[in-house]
mmCIF file of C-alpha atoms in Angstrom:
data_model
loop_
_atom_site.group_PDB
_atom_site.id
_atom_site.type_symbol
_atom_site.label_atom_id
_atom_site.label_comp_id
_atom_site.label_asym_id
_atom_site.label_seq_id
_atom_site.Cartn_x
_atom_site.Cartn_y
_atom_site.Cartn_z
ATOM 1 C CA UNK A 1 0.000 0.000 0.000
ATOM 2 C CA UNK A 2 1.175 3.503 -0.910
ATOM 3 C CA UNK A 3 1.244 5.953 2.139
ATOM 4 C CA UNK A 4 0.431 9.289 2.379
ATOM 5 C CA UNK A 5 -0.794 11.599 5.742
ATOM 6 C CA UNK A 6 -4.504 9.873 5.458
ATOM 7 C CA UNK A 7 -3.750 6.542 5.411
ATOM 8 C CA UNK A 8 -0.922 6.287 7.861
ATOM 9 C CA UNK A 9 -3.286 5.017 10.876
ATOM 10 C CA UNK A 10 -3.066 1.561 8.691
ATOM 11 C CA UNK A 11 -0.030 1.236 9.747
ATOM 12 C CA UNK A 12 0.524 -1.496 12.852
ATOM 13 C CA UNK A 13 2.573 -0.256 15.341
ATOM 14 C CA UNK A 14 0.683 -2.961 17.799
ATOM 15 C CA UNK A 15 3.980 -5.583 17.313
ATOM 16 C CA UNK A 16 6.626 -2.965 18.327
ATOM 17 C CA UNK A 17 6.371 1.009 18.244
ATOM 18 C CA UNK A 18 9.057 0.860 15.697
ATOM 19 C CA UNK A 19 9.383 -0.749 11.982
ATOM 20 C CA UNK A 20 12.343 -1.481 9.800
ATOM 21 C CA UNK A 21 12.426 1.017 6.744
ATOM 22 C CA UNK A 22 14.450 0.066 3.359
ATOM 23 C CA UNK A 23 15.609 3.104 1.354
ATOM 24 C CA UNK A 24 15.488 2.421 -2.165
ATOM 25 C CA UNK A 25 17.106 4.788 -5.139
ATOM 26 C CA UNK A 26 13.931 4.974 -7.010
ATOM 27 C CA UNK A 27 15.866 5.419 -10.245
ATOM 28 C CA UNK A 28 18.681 2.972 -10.119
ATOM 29 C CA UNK A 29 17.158 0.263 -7.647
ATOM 30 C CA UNK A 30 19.950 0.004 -5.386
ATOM 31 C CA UNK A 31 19.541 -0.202 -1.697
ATOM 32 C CA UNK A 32 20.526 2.388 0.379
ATOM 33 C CA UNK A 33 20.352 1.896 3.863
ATOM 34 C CA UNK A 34 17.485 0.488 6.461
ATOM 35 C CA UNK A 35 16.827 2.533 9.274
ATOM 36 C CA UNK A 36 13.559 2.173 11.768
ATOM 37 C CA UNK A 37 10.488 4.509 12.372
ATOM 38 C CA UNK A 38 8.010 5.105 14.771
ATOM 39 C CA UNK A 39 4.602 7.216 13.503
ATOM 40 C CA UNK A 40 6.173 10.420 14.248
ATOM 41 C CA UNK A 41 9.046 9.665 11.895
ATOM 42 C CA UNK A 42 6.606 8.614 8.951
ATOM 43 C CA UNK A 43 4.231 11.367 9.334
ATOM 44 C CA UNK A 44 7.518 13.639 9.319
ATOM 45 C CA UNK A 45 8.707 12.516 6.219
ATOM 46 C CA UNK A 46 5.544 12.863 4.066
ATOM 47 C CA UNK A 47 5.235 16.235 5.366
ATOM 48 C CA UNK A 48 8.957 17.359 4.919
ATOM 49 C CA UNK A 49 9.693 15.122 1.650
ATOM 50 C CA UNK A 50 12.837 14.264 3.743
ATOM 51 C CA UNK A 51 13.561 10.816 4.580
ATOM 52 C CA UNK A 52 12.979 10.839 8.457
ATOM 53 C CA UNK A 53 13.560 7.792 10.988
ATOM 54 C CA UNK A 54 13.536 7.464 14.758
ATOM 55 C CA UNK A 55 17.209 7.029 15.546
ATOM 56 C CA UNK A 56 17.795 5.291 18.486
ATOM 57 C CA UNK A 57 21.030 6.170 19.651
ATOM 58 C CA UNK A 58 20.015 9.735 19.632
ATOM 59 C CA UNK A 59 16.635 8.753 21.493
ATOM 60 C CA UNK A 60 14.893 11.496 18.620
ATOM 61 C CA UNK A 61 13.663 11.846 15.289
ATOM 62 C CA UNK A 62 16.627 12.151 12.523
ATOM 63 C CA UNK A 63 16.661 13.487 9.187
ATOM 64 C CA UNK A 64 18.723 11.770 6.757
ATOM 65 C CA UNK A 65 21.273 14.630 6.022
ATOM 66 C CA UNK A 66 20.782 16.872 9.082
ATOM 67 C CA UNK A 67 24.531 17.351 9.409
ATOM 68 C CA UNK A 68 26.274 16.012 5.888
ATOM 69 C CA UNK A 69 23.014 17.739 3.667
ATOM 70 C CA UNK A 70 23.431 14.535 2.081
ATOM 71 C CA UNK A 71 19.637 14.534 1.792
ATOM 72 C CA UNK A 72 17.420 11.301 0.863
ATOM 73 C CA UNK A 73 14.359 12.971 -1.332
ATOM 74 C CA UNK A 74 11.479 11.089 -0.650
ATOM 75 C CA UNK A 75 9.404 9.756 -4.229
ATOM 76 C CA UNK A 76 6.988 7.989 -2.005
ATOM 77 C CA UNK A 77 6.382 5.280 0.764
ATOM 78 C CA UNK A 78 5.110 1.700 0.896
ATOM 79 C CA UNK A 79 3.876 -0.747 3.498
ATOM 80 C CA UNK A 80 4.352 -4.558 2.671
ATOM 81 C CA UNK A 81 1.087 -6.651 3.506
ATOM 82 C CA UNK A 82 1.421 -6.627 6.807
ATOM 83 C CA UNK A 83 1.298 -2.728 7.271
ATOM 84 C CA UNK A 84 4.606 -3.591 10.039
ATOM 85 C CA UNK A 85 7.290 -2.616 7.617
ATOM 86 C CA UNK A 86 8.482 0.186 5.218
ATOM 87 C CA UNK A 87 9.874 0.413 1.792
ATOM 88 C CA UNK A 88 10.881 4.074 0.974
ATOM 89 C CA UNK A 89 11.450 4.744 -2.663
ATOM 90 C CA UNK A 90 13.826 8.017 -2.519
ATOM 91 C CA UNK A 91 16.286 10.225 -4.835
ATOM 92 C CA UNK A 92 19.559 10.646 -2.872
ATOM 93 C CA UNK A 93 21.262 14.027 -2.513
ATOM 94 C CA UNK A 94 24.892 12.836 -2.267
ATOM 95 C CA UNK A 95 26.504 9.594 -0.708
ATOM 96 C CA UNK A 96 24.178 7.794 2.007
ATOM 97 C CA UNK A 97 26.568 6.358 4.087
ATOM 98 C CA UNK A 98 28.654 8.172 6.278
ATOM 99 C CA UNK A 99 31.795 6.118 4.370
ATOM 100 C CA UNK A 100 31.295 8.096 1.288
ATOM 101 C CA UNK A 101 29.458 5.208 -0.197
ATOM 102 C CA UNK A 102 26.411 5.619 -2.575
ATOM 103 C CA UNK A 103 24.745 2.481 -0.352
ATOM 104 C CA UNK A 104 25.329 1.209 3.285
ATOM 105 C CA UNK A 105 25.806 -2.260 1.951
ATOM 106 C CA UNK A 106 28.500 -1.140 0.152
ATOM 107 C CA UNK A 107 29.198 -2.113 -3.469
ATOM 108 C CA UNK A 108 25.525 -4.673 -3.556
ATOM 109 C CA UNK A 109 24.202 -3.830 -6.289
ATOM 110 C CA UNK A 110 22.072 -5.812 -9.023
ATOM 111 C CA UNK A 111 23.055 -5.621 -12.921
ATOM 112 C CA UNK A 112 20.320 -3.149 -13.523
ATOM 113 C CA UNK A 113 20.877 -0.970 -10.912
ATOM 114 C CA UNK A 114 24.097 -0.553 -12.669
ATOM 115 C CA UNK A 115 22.253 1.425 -15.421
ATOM 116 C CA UNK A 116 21.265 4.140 -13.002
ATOM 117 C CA UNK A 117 24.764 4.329 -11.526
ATOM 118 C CA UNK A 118 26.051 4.919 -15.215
ATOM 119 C CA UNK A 119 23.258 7.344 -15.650
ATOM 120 C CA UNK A 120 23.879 9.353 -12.892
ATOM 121 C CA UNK A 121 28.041 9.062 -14.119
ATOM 122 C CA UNK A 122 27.080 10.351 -16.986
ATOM 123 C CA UNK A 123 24.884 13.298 -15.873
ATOM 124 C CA UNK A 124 27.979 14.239 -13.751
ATOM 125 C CA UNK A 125 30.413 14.669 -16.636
ATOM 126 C CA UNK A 126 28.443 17.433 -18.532
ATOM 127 C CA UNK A 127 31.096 20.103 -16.919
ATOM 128 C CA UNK A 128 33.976 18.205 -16.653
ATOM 129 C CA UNK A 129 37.159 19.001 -18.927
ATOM 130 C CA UNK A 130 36.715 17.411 -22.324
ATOM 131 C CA UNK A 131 40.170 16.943 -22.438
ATOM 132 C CA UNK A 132 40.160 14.463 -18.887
ATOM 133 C CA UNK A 133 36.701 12.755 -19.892
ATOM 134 C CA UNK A 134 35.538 11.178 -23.425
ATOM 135 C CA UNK A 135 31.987 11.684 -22.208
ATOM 136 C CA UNK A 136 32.591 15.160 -20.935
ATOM 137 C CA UNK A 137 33.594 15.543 -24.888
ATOM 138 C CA UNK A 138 30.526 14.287 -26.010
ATOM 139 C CA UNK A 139 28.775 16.694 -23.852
ATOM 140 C CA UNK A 140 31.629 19.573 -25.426
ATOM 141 C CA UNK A 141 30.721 18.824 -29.141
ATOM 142 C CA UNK A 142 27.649 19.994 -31.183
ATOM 143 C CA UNK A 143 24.775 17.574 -30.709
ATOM 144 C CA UNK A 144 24.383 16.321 -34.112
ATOM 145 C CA UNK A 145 26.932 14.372 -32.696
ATOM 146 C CA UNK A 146 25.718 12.560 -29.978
ATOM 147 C CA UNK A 147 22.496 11.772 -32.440
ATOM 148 C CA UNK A 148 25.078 10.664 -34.964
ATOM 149 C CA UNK A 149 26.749 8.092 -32.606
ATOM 150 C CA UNK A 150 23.070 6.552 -31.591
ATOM 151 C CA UNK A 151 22.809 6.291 -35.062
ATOM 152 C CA UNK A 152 25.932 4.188 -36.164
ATOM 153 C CA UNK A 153 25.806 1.982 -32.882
ATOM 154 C CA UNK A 154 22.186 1.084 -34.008
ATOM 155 C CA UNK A 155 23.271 0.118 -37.252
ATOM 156 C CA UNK A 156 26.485 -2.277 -35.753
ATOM 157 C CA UNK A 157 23.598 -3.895 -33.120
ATOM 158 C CA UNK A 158 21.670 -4.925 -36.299
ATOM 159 C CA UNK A 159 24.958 -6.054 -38.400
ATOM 160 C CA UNK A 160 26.244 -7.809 -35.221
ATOM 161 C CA UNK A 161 22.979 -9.874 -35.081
ATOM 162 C CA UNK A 162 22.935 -10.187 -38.795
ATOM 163 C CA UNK A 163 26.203 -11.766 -38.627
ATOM 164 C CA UNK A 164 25.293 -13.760 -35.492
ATOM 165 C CA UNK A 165 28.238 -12.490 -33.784
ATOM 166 C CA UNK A 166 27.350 -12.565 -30.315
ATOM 167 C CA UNK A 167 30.207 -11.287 -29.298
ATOM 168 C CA UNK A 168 30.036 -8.009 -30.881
ATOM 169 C CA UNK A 169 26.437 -7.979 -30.615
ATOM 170 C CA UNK A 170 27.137 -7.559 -26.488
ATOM 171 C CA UNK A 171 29.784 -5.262 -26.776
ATOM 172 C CA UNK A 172 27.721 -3.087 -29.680
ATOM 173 C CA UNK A 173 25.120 -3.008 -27.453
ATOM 174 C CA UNK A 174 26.794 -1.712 -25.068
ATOM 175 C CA UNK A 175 27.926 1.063 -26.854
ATOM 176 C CA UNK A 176 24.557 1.632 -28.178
ATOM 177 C CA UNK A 177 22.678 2.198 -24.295
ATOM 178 C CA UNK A 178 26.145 4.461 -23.614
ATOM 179 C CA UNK A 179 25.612 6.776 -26.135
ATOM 180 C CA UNK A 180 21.686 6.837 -25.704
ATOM 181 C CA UNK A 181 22.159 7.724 -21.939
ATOM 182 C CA UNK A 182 24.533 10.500 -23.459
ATOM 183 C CA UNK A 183 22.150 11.625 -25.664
ATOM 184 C CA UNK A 184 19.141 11.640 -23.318
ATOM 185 C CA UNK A 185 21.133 13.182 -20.512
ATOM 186 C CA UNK A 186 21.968 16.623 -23.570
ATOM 187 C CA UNK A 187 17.932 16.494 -23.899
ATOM 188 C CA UNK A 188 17.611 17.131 -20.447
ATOM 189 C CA UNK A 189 15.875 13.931 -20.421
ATOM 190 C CA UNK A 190 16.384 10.850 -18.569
ATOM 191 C CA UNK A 191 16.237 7.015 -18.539
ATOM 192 C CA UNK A 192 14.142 6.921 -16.039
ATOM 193 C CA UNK A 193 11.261 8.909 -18.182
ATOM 194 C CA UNK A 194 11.560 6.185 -20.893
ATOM 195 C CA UNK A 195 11.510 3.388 -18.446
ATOM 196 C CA UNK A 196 8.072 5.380 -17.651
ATOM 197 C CA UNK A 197 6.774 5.487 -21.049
ATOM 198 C CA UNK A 198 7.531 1.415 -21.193
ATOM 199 C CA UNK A 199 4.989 1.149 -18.133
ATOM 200 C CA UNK A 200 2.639 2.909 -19.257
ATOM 201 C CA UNK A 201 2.481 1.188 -22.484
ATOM 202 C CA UNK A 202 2.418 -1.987 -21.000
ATOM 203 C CA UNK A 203 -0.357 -1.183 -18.829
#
């Protein structure tokens, strides 16, 4: 069940007055940390749009990012079917963990996620020196460019397969979602808005 402020009495604090919370990065799928809550610390973070839990070494409710700014940006908040346990789908503002690490758990990660981490790579090249970064040279060079290099890697992905060259079918591929992501990322657009347009057309 989706939460928001008028269904958050659902919620079944009867077991314990707190209830594990998984933060997921709603665009890459990784997980991110898992903290607990009590009702004060869900109702906080649908008002704030923070990502809010009950810490209990501090005894008090604690923003994720109250110190570092390393904010979690709450998308939106699930119960399982249960109601006595949280999944938090969230866009984070920096590293989560106070290592430096994107994720708590480290380097777990499934081979999806990995698109979003490349994603968000990419997005962070756009001002880099074009001299230091061949996608920061993309970004530096007109855009018939980009559009140019979607075009010939989606030519090699169909002569790959034609030649039934897996091989080069993988690694043409590969070049093909690279330069995509490029391109979409010059659009101001994102992967995540065509992964959208896939739902909705399978709906």
């Amino acid at each position: 069940m989706k939460l928001d402020l008028s269904n958050i009495s659902a919620l079944d604090f009867d077991k314990s007055e707190l209830m594990p919370a998984i933060v997921q990065d709603v665009q890459s799928g990784q997980i991110l940390m898992q903290g607990f809550c009590n009702l004060a610390a869900v109702q906080t973070t649908l008002e704030i749009g923070k990502v809010t839990f009950y810490s209990r070494s501090k005894q008090r409710l604690w923003t994720k990012g109250e110190s570092s700014e390393n904010y979690l940006e709450l998308v939106s908040m699930h119960t399982d079917c249960d109601q006595d346990s949280l999944l938090i789908l969230a866009k984070p503002q920096g590293p989560t963990c106070h290592l430096g690490t994107q994720s708590c758990f480290g380097d777990a990660s499934t081979d999806l996620s990995f698109l979003g981490t490349l994603n968000s790579v990419i997005a962070k090249r756009k001002n880099d020196d074009p001299a230091e970064s061949y996608t920061a040279s993309l970004f530096a060079k007109e855009l018939s460019r980009s559009c140019q290099k979607v075009g010939e890697e989606g030519v090699e992905v169909a002569l790959a397969a034609m030649k039934n060259d897996n091989e080069e079918l993988l690694n043409e591929s590969a070049d093909l979602l690279y330069h995509l992501l490029v391109l979409l990322q010059r659009q101001n657009l994102d992967i995540s808005q065509v992964i959208n347009v896939l739902k909705n057309r399978h709906k």
